[in-house]
PDB file of C-alpha atoms and ligand atoms in Angstrom:
ATOM      1  CA  MET C   1      76.910 113.086  64.683  1.00 95.00           C
ATOM      2  CA  ASN C   2      74.748 111.331  67.809  1.00 98.00           C
ATOM      3  CA  ILE C   3      71.365 112.830  69.198  1.00 98.00           C
ATOM      4  CA  ASP C   4      71.848 115.289  72.441  1.00 98.00           C
ATOM      5  CA  LYS C   5      70.178 118.367  72.967  1.00 98.00           C
ATOM      6  CA  ASP C   6      69.546 121.451  70.446  1.00 97.00           C
ATOM      7  CA  LEU C   7      69.963 119.252  67.631  1.00 98.00           C
ATOM      8  CA  VAL C   8      67.364 118.182  64.682  1.00 97.00           C
ATOM      9  CA  VAL C   9      66.938 114.230  64.214  1.00 97.00           C
ATOM     10  CA  ARG C  10      64.694 112.714  61.811  1.00 97.00           C
ATOM     11  CA  PHE C  11      63.493 108.865  62.124  1.00 97.00           C
ATOM     12  CA  HIS C  12      61.243 106.263  60.730  1.00 97.00           C
ATOM     13  CA  TYR C  13      58.833 104.649  63.551  1.00 97.00           C
ATOM     14  CA  THR C  14      56.347 101.909  64.113  1.00 97.00           C
ATOM     15  CA  LEU C  15      54.178 102.520  67.271  1.00 96.00           C
ATOM     16  CA  LYS C  16      52.390  99.033  68.510  1.00 97.00           C
ATOM     17  CA  ASP C  17      50.657  98.691  71.288  1.00 95.00           C
ATOM     18  CA  ASP C  18      51.277  95.565  73.791  1.00 92.00           C
ATOM     19  CA  ALA C  19      48.709  93.580  71.953  1.00 93.00           C
ATOM     20  CA  GLY C  20      51.157  93.829  68.995  1.00 94.00           C
ATOM     21  CA  GLU C  21      48.783  96.310  66.915  1.00 95.00           C
ATOM     22  CA  THR C  22      50.230  99.008  64.518  1.00 96.00           C
ATOM     23  CA  LEU C  23      48.868 102.020  65.844  1.00 93.00           C
ATOM     24  CA  ASP C  24      51.173 104.657  64.026  1.00 92.00           C
ATOM     25  CA  SER C  25      53.268 104.342  61.424  1.00 95.00           C
ATOM     26  CA  SER C  26      56.260 106.777  59.504  1.00 94.00           C
ATOM     27  CA  ASP C  27      56.412 104.271  56.999  1.00 87.00           C
ATOM     28  CA  ASP C  28      54.600 105.792  53.787  1.00 86.00           C
ATOM     29  CA  ALA C  29      54.904 109.182  54.838  1.00 88.00           C
ATOM     30  CA  GLU C  30      57.847 111.760  55.962  1.00 90.00           C
ATOM     31  CA  PRO C  31      60.360 110.606  58.658  1.00 94.00           C
ATOM     32  CA  MET C  32      59.599 112.147  62.667  1.00 94.00           C
ATOM     33  CA  THR C  33      61.965 115.530  62.758  1.00 95.00           C
ATOM     34  CA  TYR C  34      61.999 116.668  65.799  1.00 96.00           C
ATOM     35  CA  LEU C  35      64.409 118.963  67.956  1.00 97.00           C
ATOM     36  CA  HIS C  36      65.950 117.236  70.473  1.00 97.00           C
ATOM     37  CA  GLY C  37      66.249 118.631  74.307  1.00 97.00           C
ATOM     38  CA  HIS C  38      63.017 120.843  73.904  1.00 95.00           C
ATOM     39  CA  GLY C  39      59.882 118.279  75.090  1.00 91.00           C
ATOM     40  CA  GLY C  40      58.412 118.043  71.360  1.00 89.00           C
ATOM     41  CA  LEU C  41      58.600 114.088  72.017  1.00 92.00           C
ATOM     42  CA  LEU C  42      57.424 111.486  74.804  1.00 92.00           C
ATOM     43  CA  PRO C  43      60.289 111.698  77.379  1.00 90.00           C
ATOM     44  CA  GLY C  44      61.032 108.114  77.621  1.00 92.00           C
ATOM     45  CA  LEU C  45      61.011 108.073  73.760  1.00 96.00           C
ATOM     46  CA  GLU C  46      63.892 111.131  73.945  1.00 96.00           C
ATOM     47  CA  GLU C  47      65.521 109.040  76.064  1.00 95.00           C
ATOM     48  CA  ALA C  48      65.762 106.165  73.867  1.00 97.00           C
ATOM     49  CA  LEU C  49      66.973 108.336  70.846  1.00 98.00           C
ATOM     50  CA  ALA C  50      69.873 110.047  72.941  1.00 98.00           C
ATOM     51  CA  GLY C  51      73.424 109.407  71.839  1.00 98.00           C
ATOM     52  CA  LYS C  52      72.098 107.666  68.963  1.00 98.00           C
ATOM     53  CA  ALA C  53      73.219 108.349  64.972  1.00 98.00           C
ATOM     54  CA  ALA C  54      71.760 108.091  61.561  1.00 98.00           C
ATOM     55  CA  GLY C  55      70.909 104.473  60.791  1.00 98.00           C
ATOM     56  CA  ASP C  56      71.158 103.483  64.227  1.00 98.00           C
ATOM     57  CA  LYS C  57      67.780 101.289  64.916  1.00 98.00           C
ATOM     58  CA  LEU C  58      65.484 102.554  67.669  1.00 98.00           C
ATOM     59  CA  ASP C  59      63.332  99.938  69.698  1.00 98.00           C
ATOM     60  CA  VAL C  60      61.907 100.950  72.920  1.00 98.00           C
ATOM     61  CA  THR C  61      58.876  99.520  75.171  1.00 98.00           C
ATOM     62  CA  LEU C  62      57.687 102.549  77.619  1.00 97.00           C
ATOM     63  CA  PRO C  63      55.087 101.302  80.377  1.00 95.00           C
ATOM     64  CA  PRO C  64      51.981 104.407  80.434  1.00 93.00           C
ATOM     65  CA  GLU C  65      53.483 105.707  83.252  1.00 91.00           C
ATOM     66  CA  LYS C  66      56.290 106.818  80.919  1.00 90.00           C
ATOM     67  CA  ALA C  67      54.295 107.219  77.341  1.00 91.00           C
ATOM     68  CA  PHE C  68      50.588 109.125  77.970  1.00 89.00           C
ATOM     69  CA  GLY C  69      49.746 107.980  81.637  1.00 89.00           C
ATOM     70  CA  ASP C  70      47.021 105.958  83.122  1.00 92.00           C
ATOM     71  CA  ARG C  71      43.811 105.982  82.182  1.00 91.00           C
ATOM     72  CA  VAL C  72      41.373 108.899  84.712  1.00 90.00           C
ATOM     73  CA  ALA C  73      38.317 107.400  85.884  1.00 88.00           C
ATOM     74  CA  ASP C  74      35.276 110.070  85.152  1.00 88.00           C
ATOM     75  CA  ALA C  75      37.166 111.717  82.952  1.00 90.00           C
ATOM     76  CA  GLU C  76      33.916 112.542  81.104  1.00 94.00           C
ATOM     77  CA  GLN C  77      33.312 115.869  80.699  1.00 93.00           C
ATOM     78  CA  ARG C  78      29.981 117.754  78.462  1.00 95.00           C
ATOM     79  CA  ILE C  79      31.424 120.568  75.886  1.00 93.00           C
ATOM     80  CA  PRO C  80      30.206 122.408  73.325  1.00 95.00           C
ATOM     81  CA  VAL C  81      30.511 120.549  69.735  1.00 95.00           C
ATOM     82  CA  LYS C  82      32.106 123.527  68.114  1.00 93.00           C
ATOM     83  CA  HIS C  83      35.063 123.459  70.374  1.00 93.00           C
ATOM     84  CA  LEU C  84      35.736 119.555  68.904  1.00 94.00           C
ATOM     85  CA  GLY C  85      38.693 120.531  65.732  1.00 93.00           C
ATOM     86  CA  GLY C  86      39.791 117.848  63.325  1.00 90.00           C
ATOM     87  CA  ALA C  87      36.258 117.194  61.896  1.00 91.00           C
ATOM     88  CA  LYS C  88      33.174 118.690  60.252  1.00 89.00           C
ATOM     89  CA  LYS C  89      31.137 115.530  61.465  1.00 92.00           C
ATOM     90  CA  TRP C  90      30.786 113.801  64.829  1.00 94.00           C
ATOM     91  CA  GLN C  91      30.177 110.123  65.951  1.00 94.00           C
ATOM     92  CA  PRO C  92      30.850 107.858  69.008  1.00 94.00           C
ATOM     93  CA  GLY C  93      34.420 106.701  69.151  1.00 92.00           C
ATOM     94  CA  MET C  94      36.262 109.863  67.201  1.00 94.00           C
ATOM     95  CA  THR C  95      39.180 111.495  68.231  1.00 92.00           C
ATOM     96  CA  ALA C  96      38.916 115.114  68.553  1.00 93.00           C
ATOM     97  CA  VAL C  97      41.191 118.072  69.430  1.00 91.00           C
ATOM     98  CA  VAL C  98      39.986 120.680  72.185  1.00 91.00           C
ATOM     99  CA  HIS C  99      42.218 123.618  72.839  1.00 84.00           C
ATOM    100  CA  THR C 100      42.479 124.865  76.108  1.00 78.00           C
ATOM    101  CA  GLN C 101      44.084 127.074  78.211  1.00 78.00           C
ATOM    102  CA  HIS C 102      47.238 124.462  78.774  1.00 73.00           C
ATOM    103  CA  GLY C 103      47.254 123.538  74.985  1.00 77.00           C
ATOM    104  CA  HIS C 104      45.582 121.123  72.998  1.00 82.00           C
ATOM    105  CA  ARG C 105      44.875 117.878  73.411  1.00 83.00           C
ATOM    106  CA  GLN C 106      43.497 114.649  72.115  1.00 86.00           C
ATOM    107  CA  VAL C 107      39.756 113.739  73.400  1.00 90.00           C
ATOM    108  CA  THR C 108      37.765 110.889  72.490  1.00 92.00           C
ATOM    109  CA  VAL C 109      33.551 111.409  70.940  1.00 95.00           C
ATOM    110  CA  LEU C 110      31.329 109.000  73.660  1.00 95.00           C
ATOM    111  CA  LYS C 111      28.460 111.276  72.606  1.00 96.00           C
ATOM    112  CA  VAL C 112      27.334 113.532  70.057  1.00 95.00           C
ATOM    113  CA  GLY C 113      24.266 116.262  70.568  1.00 94.00           C
ATOM    114  CA  GLN C 114      23.022 118.983  68.230  1.00 92.00           C
ATOM    115  CA  THR C 115      24.729 121.982  70.369  1.00 95.00           C
ATOM    116  CA  MET C 116      26.791 119.582  73.020  1.00 96.00           C
ATOM    117  CA  ALA C 117      29.028 116.540  73.269  1.00 96.00           C
ATOM    118  CA  THR C 118      30.210 114.105  76.109  1.00 96.00           C
ATOM    119  CA  VAL C 119      33.982 113.530  75.479  1.00 95.00           C
ATOM    120  CA  ASP C 120      36.425 111.512  77.939  1.00 94.00           C
ATOM    121  CA  THR C 121      39.561 113.767  78.241  1.00 91.00           C
ATOM    122  CA  ASN C 122      42.032 110.831  78.564  1.00 91.00           C
ATOM    123  CA  HIS C 123      43.685 110.881  75.551  1.00 86.00           C
ATOM    124  CA  PRO C 124      43.150 107.996  72.936  1.00 84.00           C
ATOM    125  CA  LEU C 125      46.634 106.248  74.229  1.00 89.00           C
ATOM    126  CA  ALA C 126      46.288 106.487  77.935  1.00 91.00           C
ATOM    127  CA  GLY C 127      46.807 103.398  79.938  1.00 93.00           C
ATOM    128  CA  LYS C 128      48.523 101.462  77.230  1.00 93.00           C
ATOM    129  CA  THR C 129      52.322 100.365  76.793  1.00 96.00           C
ATOM    130  CA  LEU C 130      53.510 101.790  73.767  1.00 97.00           C
ATOM    131  CA  THR C 131      56.726  99.749  71.467  1.00 98.00           C
ATOM    132  CA  PHE C 132      58.608 102.013  69.067  1.00 97.00           C
ATOM    133  CA  THR C 133      60.914 100.534  66.537  1.00 98.00           C
ATOM    134  CA  GLY C 134      62.415 102.058  63.988  1.00 97.00           C
ATOM    135  CA  GLU C 135      65.556 103.412  62.616  1.00 98.00           C
ATOM    136  CA  VAL C 136      66.983 107.089  62.756  1.00 98.00           C
ATOM    137  CA  VAL C 137      66.857 108.508  59.738  1.00 97.00           C
ATOM    138  CA  ASP C 138      69.643 111.721  60.140  1.00 97.00           C
ATOM    139  CA  VAL C 139      70.775 114.290  63.238  1.00 98.00           C
ATOM    140  CA  ARG C 140      71.798 117.712  61.881  1.00 97.00           C
ATOM    141  CA  GLU C 141      72.443 121.163  63.628  1.00 97.00           C
ATOM    142  CA  ALA C 142      69.358 123.144  64.678  1.00 97.00           C
ATOM    143  CA  THR C 143      69.022 126.923  62.642  1.00 97.00           C
ATOM    144  CA  PRO C 144      69.601 129.596  65.027  1.00 97.00           C
ATOM    145  CA  GLU C 145      65.097 129.993  64.353  1.00 96.00           C
ATOM    146  CA  GLU C 146      64.429 126.597  64.955  1.00 96.00           C
ATOM    147  CA  LEU C 147      66.213 127.054  68.487  1.00 96.00           C
ATOM    148  CA  SER C 148      64.260 130.255  69.386  1.00 96.00           C
ATOM    149  CA  HIS C 149      61.052 128.288  68.241  1.00 94.00           C
ATOM    150  CA  GLY C 150      62.276 125.572  69.967  1.00 94.00           C
ATOM    151  CA  HIS C 151      61.461 122.658  67.451  1.00 94.00           C
ATOM    152  CA  ALA C 152      61.870 121.731  64.320  1.00 95.00           C
ATOM    153  CA  HIS C 153      61.296 123.523  60.489  1.00 94.00           C
ATOM    154  CA  GLY C 154      61.131 121.367  57.453  1.00 87.00           C
ATOM    155  CA  PRO C 155      59.721 118.846  56.329  1.00 82.00           C
ATOM    156  CA  GLY C 156      58.175 116.957  58.812  1.00 79.00           C
ATOM    157  CA  GLY C 157      59.028 119.821  60.762  1.00 84.00           C
ATOM    158  CA  HIS C 158      56.878 122.675  61.950  1.00 84.00           C
ATOM    159  CA  HIS C 159      55.847 125.070  58.837  1.00 82.00           C
ATOM    160  CA  HIS C 160      54.550 128.414  59.692  1.00 83.00           C
TER     161      HIS C 160
HETATM  162 ZN1   ZN X 201      58.763 127.364  64.401  1.00 86.20          ZN
END
């Protein structure tokens, strides 16, 4: 089965930046699981996976504009510390999740006070050229429930 819209794909990956440093990898974890064609992955990554089958290798390099975009200057914002999600105590350099009306986004903590924090709203991977290498584990039909939710369920997918 070749990767196409509405199929559930599992794949292992290693993510490196343009300096060759490993940023993330699924090697010691469940493979990444997603529903193809529903915006679950970076568009450039879905493009590279389209048409592949189980056992096929992945090797794609995405410039910032196909990954998390360029870094924006003046992206500093002050927000209440209680709006930072992902940890109990914050230190400069940590990555936090902030929920906004447009969904959740990752930000980098710059300064932390008693009640307010200064964050950089650029995605931590903004401005980076990213290389994904890996292998497709398997490809299957999505269940009607997965299609109605627009994402994959089960190990590596969403849990409700
Ligand atoms: Zn769901």
